[in-house]
Amino acid sequence: MKRRIVPTLVAASVACVLAGAVNAAGVLAPDEDEGDLVPTGKGWGQRAYPNHPNGNGNGNGQAGHGSSKGSGINYHGGPVILGTTNVYYIWYGNWSGNTATSILTDLASNIGGSGYYNINTTYYDGSNRHVTNAVHYAGSTTDSYSQGTSLSDSQIQTVVSSAINSSRVPKDTNGVYFVLTSSDVTASSGFCTQYCGWHTHGTIGGSDIKYAFVGNPDRCPSSCEAQTTSPNGNPGADGMASIVSHELEEAVTDPDLNAWFDRSGQENADKCAWTFGTTSSAGNGSQFNVSLGSRNYLIQRNWVNSGNGFCSMSF
Ligand SMILES: [Zn+2]
């Protein structure tokens, strides 16, 4: 999930620096429209190959690659997560006394079955098997700074593999593992400057494991928090609720980064990032747009893969 672009002088200058930039990994900003891109999981696309041969000469009507007609998002042949998706949390750093553990556990426990998450059922695989509106909060573990306070992408995978290999969480190919970092921790590939969270997959113990990084946006409210007074009285955790929802939706519909995304490499949630639709005021003056379980949240909309496609809070 890309960081929020806020209309302040500081943020605008950062955005200018980033716009159209190509980094060492060949990553293109999404407005660099030079043909079809594939997802990075971080909210922008990159070239798959110099001549992206998967985009040319198919002609057999499969996968819909290269087409931007229809619902605005295309299927590229890879798997989606079918059946119940299991959410695991890895609380990295120091979360003692922080209500985030309750706020985000409640989110994962109640997002399944909601009208909001039902949007994900508009996605399907090559055998027309649809994503189901079922999410199970399957457990958590903690990690007290085993990789320090500035995590590289590979160290984040190590946090996940260590938790699985030590049986602190089970190895589950229907799982999405979230590495949730406290506000004294950053991710060195660009937390707060380029993204607020991301998802990807990796081989752990011989299995294809899906995982995500979500940092605490109290570290950079102007980049990664929609509001600094929040429905559950914890702006960092409430900010994370939107990012967790975003990454979960993408991890289920594009778990291996080869299923559902558009020509810019944007996955379903990317297309609606930082948009919230109609909001209501909570008692403390904050805004919310959905109630899940006993809590209100302000979480971003998701892309409905039906008709011409659109961002919505329910389907
Ligand atoms: Zn995203």
PDB file of C-alpha atoms in Angstrom, residues 126-258:
ATOM      1  CA  GLY A 126      -9.058 -20.043 -13.784  1.00  0.00           C
ATOM      2  CA  SER A 127     -11.603 -22.707 -12.834  1.00  0.00           C
ATOM      3  CA  ASN A 128     -14.141 -20.032 -11.885  1.00  0.00           C
ATOM      4  CA  ARG A 129     -13.791 -20.838  -8.203  1.00  0.00           C
ATOM      5  CA  HIS A 130     -14.582 -17.657  -6.290  1.00  0.00           C
ATOM      6  CA  VAL A 131     -12.978 -16.286  -3.166  1.00  0.00           C
ATOM      7  CA  THR A 132     -15.265 -16.908  -0.203  1.00  0.00           C
ATOM      8  CA  ASN A 133     -16.336 -14.372   2.386  1.00  0.00           C
ATOM      9  CA  ALA A 134     -14.578 -16.239   5.179  1.00  0.00           C
ATOM     10  CA  VAL A 135     -11.644 -15.068   7.290  1.00  0.00           C
ATOM     11  CA  HIS A 136     -10.510 -16.792  10.471  1.00  0.00           C
ATOM     12  CA  TYR A 137      -8.280 -15.127  13.012  1.00  0.00           C
ATOM     13  CA  ALA A 138      -5.997 -18.081  13.629  1.00  0.00           C
ATOM     14  CA  GLY A 139      -3.521 -16.851  16.193  1.00  0.00           C
ATOM     15  CA  SER A 140      -0.528 -14.708  16.958  1.00  0.00           C
ATOM     16  CA  THR A 141       2.960 -14.661  18.354  1.00  0.00           C
ATOM     17  CA  THR A 142       5.466 -12.039  19.405  1.00  0.00           C
ATOM     18  CA  ASP A 143       8.996 -11.220  18.297  1.00  0.00           C
ATOM     19  CA  SER A 144      11.089  -8.994  20.548  1.00  0.00           C
ATOM     20  CA  TYR A 145      13.393  -7.285  18.052  1.00  0.00           C
ATOM     21  CA  SER A 146      15.091 -10.482  16.791  1.00  0.00           C
ATOM     22  CA  GLN A 147      16.109  -8.594  13.629  1.00  0.00           C
ATOM     23  CA  GLY A 148      16.688  -5.171  15.192  1.00  0.00           C
ATOM     24  CA  THR A 149      14.767  -1.968  14.530  1.00  0.00           C
ATOM     25  CA  SER A 150      15.323  -1.467  10.774  1.00  0.00           C
ATOM     26  CA  LEU A 151      14.072  -4.464   8.862  1.00  0.00           C
ATOM     27  CA  SER A 152      15.068  -5.301   5.305  1.00  0.00           C
ATOM     28  CA  ASP A 153      12.590  -7.188   3.138  1.00  0.00           C
ATOM     29  CA  SER A 154      14.551 -10.394   3.705  1.00  0.00           C
ATOM     30  CA  GLN A 155      14.617  -9.844   7.448  1.00  0.00           C
ATOM     31  CA  ILE A 156      10.845  -9.514   7.401  1.00  0.00           C
ATOM     32  CA  GLN A 157      10.641 -12.919   5.724  1.00  0.00           C
ATOM     33  CA  THR A 158      13.010 -14.209   8.405  1.00  0.00           C
ATOM     34  CA  VAL A 159      10.620 -12.969  11.101  1.00  0.00           C
ATOM     35  CA  VAL A 160       7.878 -15.034   9.445  1.00  0.00           C
ATOM     36  CA  SER A 161       9.998 -18.131   8.832  1.00  0.00           C
ATOM     37  CA  SER A 162      11.339 -18.064  12.394  1.00  0.00           C
ATOM     38  CA  ALA A 163       7.832 -17.950  13.812  1.00  0.00           C
ATOM     39  CA  ILE A 164       6.781 -20.895  11.633  1.00  0.00           C
ATOM     40  CA  ASN A 165       9.943 -22.951  12.037  1.00  0.00           C
ATOM     41  CA  SER A 166       9.781 -22.636  15.816  1.00  0.00           C
ATOM     42  CA  SER A 167       6.094 -23.663  15.719  1.00  0.00           C
ATOM     43  CA  ARG A 168       4.987 -20.422  17.382  1.00  0.00           C
ATOM     44  CA  VAL A 169       2.455 -20.293  14.550  1.00  0.00           C
ATOM     45  CA  PRO A 170       1.549 -23.219  12.283  1.00  0.00           C
ATOM     46  CA  LYS A 171       2.719 -23.515   8.683  1.00  0.00           C
ATOM     47  CA  ASP A 172      -0.426 -22.785   6.704  1.00  0.00           C
ATOM     48  CA  THR A 173      -0.651 -22.318   2.944  1.00  0.00           C
ATOM     49  CA  ASN A 174      -4.148 -20.852   3.454  1.00  0.00           C
ATOM     50  CA  GLY A 175      -2.717 -18.337   5.868  1.00  0.00           C
ATOM     51  CA  VAL A 176      -1.665 -14.719   5.559  1.00  0.00           C
ATOM     52  CA  TYR A 177       0.994 -13.815   8.132  1.00  0.00           C
ATOM     53  CA  PHE A 178       1.169 -10.156   9.136  1.00  0.00           C
ATOM     54  CA  VAL A 179       4.402  -8.754  10.555  1.00  0.00           C
ATOM     55  CA  LEU A 180       3.146  -5.817  12.643  1.00  0.00           C
ATOM     56  CA  THR A 181       5.936  -3.546  13.844  1.00  0.00           C
ATOM     57  CA  SER A 182       5.852  -1.131  16.772  1.00  0.00           C
ATOM     58  CA  SER A 183       6.457   2.552  16.094  1.00  0.00           C
ATOM     59  CA  ASP A 184      10.156   2.360  17.009  1.00  0.00           C
ATOM     60  CA  VAL A 185      10.734  -0.033  14.118  1.00  0.00           C
ATOM     61  CA  THR A 186      11.006   0.751  10.404  1.00  0.00           C
ATOM     62  CA  ALA A 187      11.307  -1.213   7.173  1.00  0.00           C
ATOM     63  CA  SER A 188      14.374  -0.153   5.253  1.00  0.00           C
ATOM     64  CA  SER A 189      12.953  -0.575   1.744  1.00  0.00           C
ATOM     65  CA  GLY A 190      10.682   2.431   2.250  1.00  0.00           C
ATOM     66  CA  PHE A 191       8.195   2.361   5.136  1.00  0.00           C
ATOM     67  CA  CYS A 192       6.732   5.870   5.500  1.00  0.00           C
ATOM     68  CA  THR A 193       8.546   7.206   2.421  1.00  0.00           C
ATOM     69  CA  GLN A 194       7.273   4.864  -0.293  1.00  0.00           C
ATOM     70  CA  TYR A 195       4.674   2.621   1.332  1.00  0.00           C
ATOM     71  CA  CYS A 196       2.754   1.971   4.535  1.00  0.00           C
ATOM     72  CA  GLY A 197       2.552  -1.775   4.045  1.00  0.00           C
ATOM     73  CA  TRP A 198       2.976  -4.525   1.492  1.00  0.00           C
ATOM     74  CA  HIS A 199       2.360  -8.214   0.865  1.00  0.00           C
ATOM     75  CA  THR A 200       4.279 -10.909  -0.931  1.00  0.00           C
ATOM     76  CA  HIS A 201       4.965 -14.650  -0.771  1.00  0.00           C
ATOM     77  CA  GLY A 202       7.969 -16.854  -0.231  1.00  0.00           C
ATOM     78  CA  THR A 203       8.970 -20.463   0.132  1.00  0.00           C
ATOM     79  CA  ILE A 204       9.171 -21.352   3.806  1.00  0.00           C
ATOM     80  CA  GLY A 205       9.674 -24.957   4.848  1.00  0.00           C
ATOM     81  CA  GLY A 206       9.002 -26.028   1.272  1.00  0.00           C
ATOM     82  CA  SER A 207       5.601 -24.328   1.152  1.00  0.00           C
ATOM     83  CA  ASP A 208       4.329 -21.190  -0.551  1.00  0.00           C
ATOM     84  CA  ILE A 209       3.658 -18.849   2.369  1.00  0.00           C
ATOM     85  CA  LYS A 210       1.869 -15.531   2.001  1.00  0.00           C
ATOM     86  CA  TYR A 211       2.865 -12.722   4.323  1.00  0.00           C
ATOM     87  CA  ALA A 212       2.592  -8.981   4.741  1.00  0.00           C
ATOM     88  CA  PHE A 213       4.359  -6.126   6.457  1.00  0.00           C
ATOM     89  CA  VAL A 214       2.343  -3.409   8.197  1.00  0.00           C
ATOM     90  CA  GLY A 215       4.193  -0.783  10.188  1.00  0.00           C
ATOM     91  CA  ASN A 216       2.801   1.419  12.927  1.00  0.00           C
ATOM     92  CA  PRO A 217       1.914   4.703  11.204  1.00  0.00           C
ATOM     93  CA  ASP A 218       2.364   6.602  14.456  1.00  0.00           C
ATOM     94  CA  ARG A 219       5.896   6.734  13.079  1.00  0.00           C
ATOM     95  CA  CYS A 220       4.737   8.931  10.182  1.00  0.00           C
ATOM     96  CA  PRO A 221       1.120  10.069  10.611  1.00  0.00           C
ATOM     97  CA  SER A 222       1.170  12.421   7.626  1.00  0.00           C
ATOM     98  CA  SER A 223       2.155   9.586   5.302  1.00  0.00           C
ATOM     99  CA  CYS A 224       0.259   6.606   6.669  1.00  0.00           C
ATOM    100  CA  GLU A 225      -2.580   7.743   8.950  1.00  0.00           C
ATOM    101  CA  ALA A 226      -5.878   9.030   7.584  1.00  0.00           C
ATOM    102  CA  GLN A 227      -6.622  10.858  10.848  1.00  0.00           C
ATOM    103  CA  THR A 228      -4.834  11.548  14.099  1.00  0.00           C
ATOM    104  CA  THR A 229      -7.959  11.223  16.248  1.00  0.00           C
ATOM    105  CA  SER A 230      -9.422   7.818  15.584  1.00  0.00           C
ATOM    106  CA  PRO A 231     -12.534   5.731  16.294  1.00  0.00           C
ATOM    107  CA  ASN A 232     -10.827   3.403  18.774  1.00  0.00           C
ATOM    108  CA  GLY A 233      -8.669   6.062  20.412  1.00  0.00           C
ATOM    109  CA  ASN A 234      -5.428   4.701  18.990  1.00  0.00           C
ATOM    110  CA  PRO A 235      -4.529   6.438  15.698  1.00  0.00           C
ATOM    111  CA  GLY A 236      -1.634   4.093  14.978  1.00  0.00           C
ATOM    112  CA  ALA A 237      -3.722   0.968  15.400  1.00  0.00           C
ATOM    113  CA  ASP A 238      -6.686   2.481  13.591  1.00  0.00           C
ATOM    114  CA  GLY A 239      -4.371   3.445  10.748  1.00  0.00           C
ATOM    115  CA  MET A 240      -3.049  -0.094  10.671  1.00  0.00           C
ATOM    116  CA  ALA A 241      -6.613  -1.440  10.431  1.00  0.00           C
ATOM    117  CA  SER A 242      -6.982   0.137   7.000  1.00  0.00           C
ATOM    118  CA  ILE A 243      -3.573  -1.095   5.860  1.00  0.00           C
ATOM    119  CA  VAL A 244      -4.189  -4.624   7.172  1.00  0.00           C
ATOM    120  CA  SER A 245      -7.516  -4.717   5.315  1.00  0.00           C
ATOM    121  CA  HIS A 246      -5.820  -3.535   2.126  1.00  0.00           C
ATOM    122  CA  GLU A 247      -3.055  -6.134   2.290  1.00  0.00           C
ATOM    123  CA  LEU A 248      -5.438  -8.939   3.231  1.00  0.00           C
ATOM    124  CA  GLU A 249      -7.657  -8.225   0.239  1.00  0.00           C
ATOM    125  CA  GLU A 250      -4.669  -8.283  -2.071  1.00  0.00           C
ATOM    126  CA  ALA A 251      -3.019 -11.312  -0.506  1.00  0.00           C
ATOM    127  CA  VAL A 252      -6.194 -13.314  -1.113  1.00  0.00           C
ATOM    128  CA  THR A 253      -6.871 -12.198  -4.694  1.00  0.00           C
ATOM    129  CA  ASP A 254      -3.221 -12.017  -5.798  1.00  0.00           C
ATOM    130  CA  PRO A 255      -1.276 -14.219  -3.353  1.00  0.00           C
ATOM    131  CA  ASP A 256       1.606 -15.013  -5.706  1.00  0.00           C
ATOM    132  CA  LEU A 257       1.520 -11.669  -7.557  1.00  0.00           C
ATOM    133  CA  ASN A 258       0.285 -13.371 -10.732  1.00  0.00           C
TER     134      ASN A 258
END
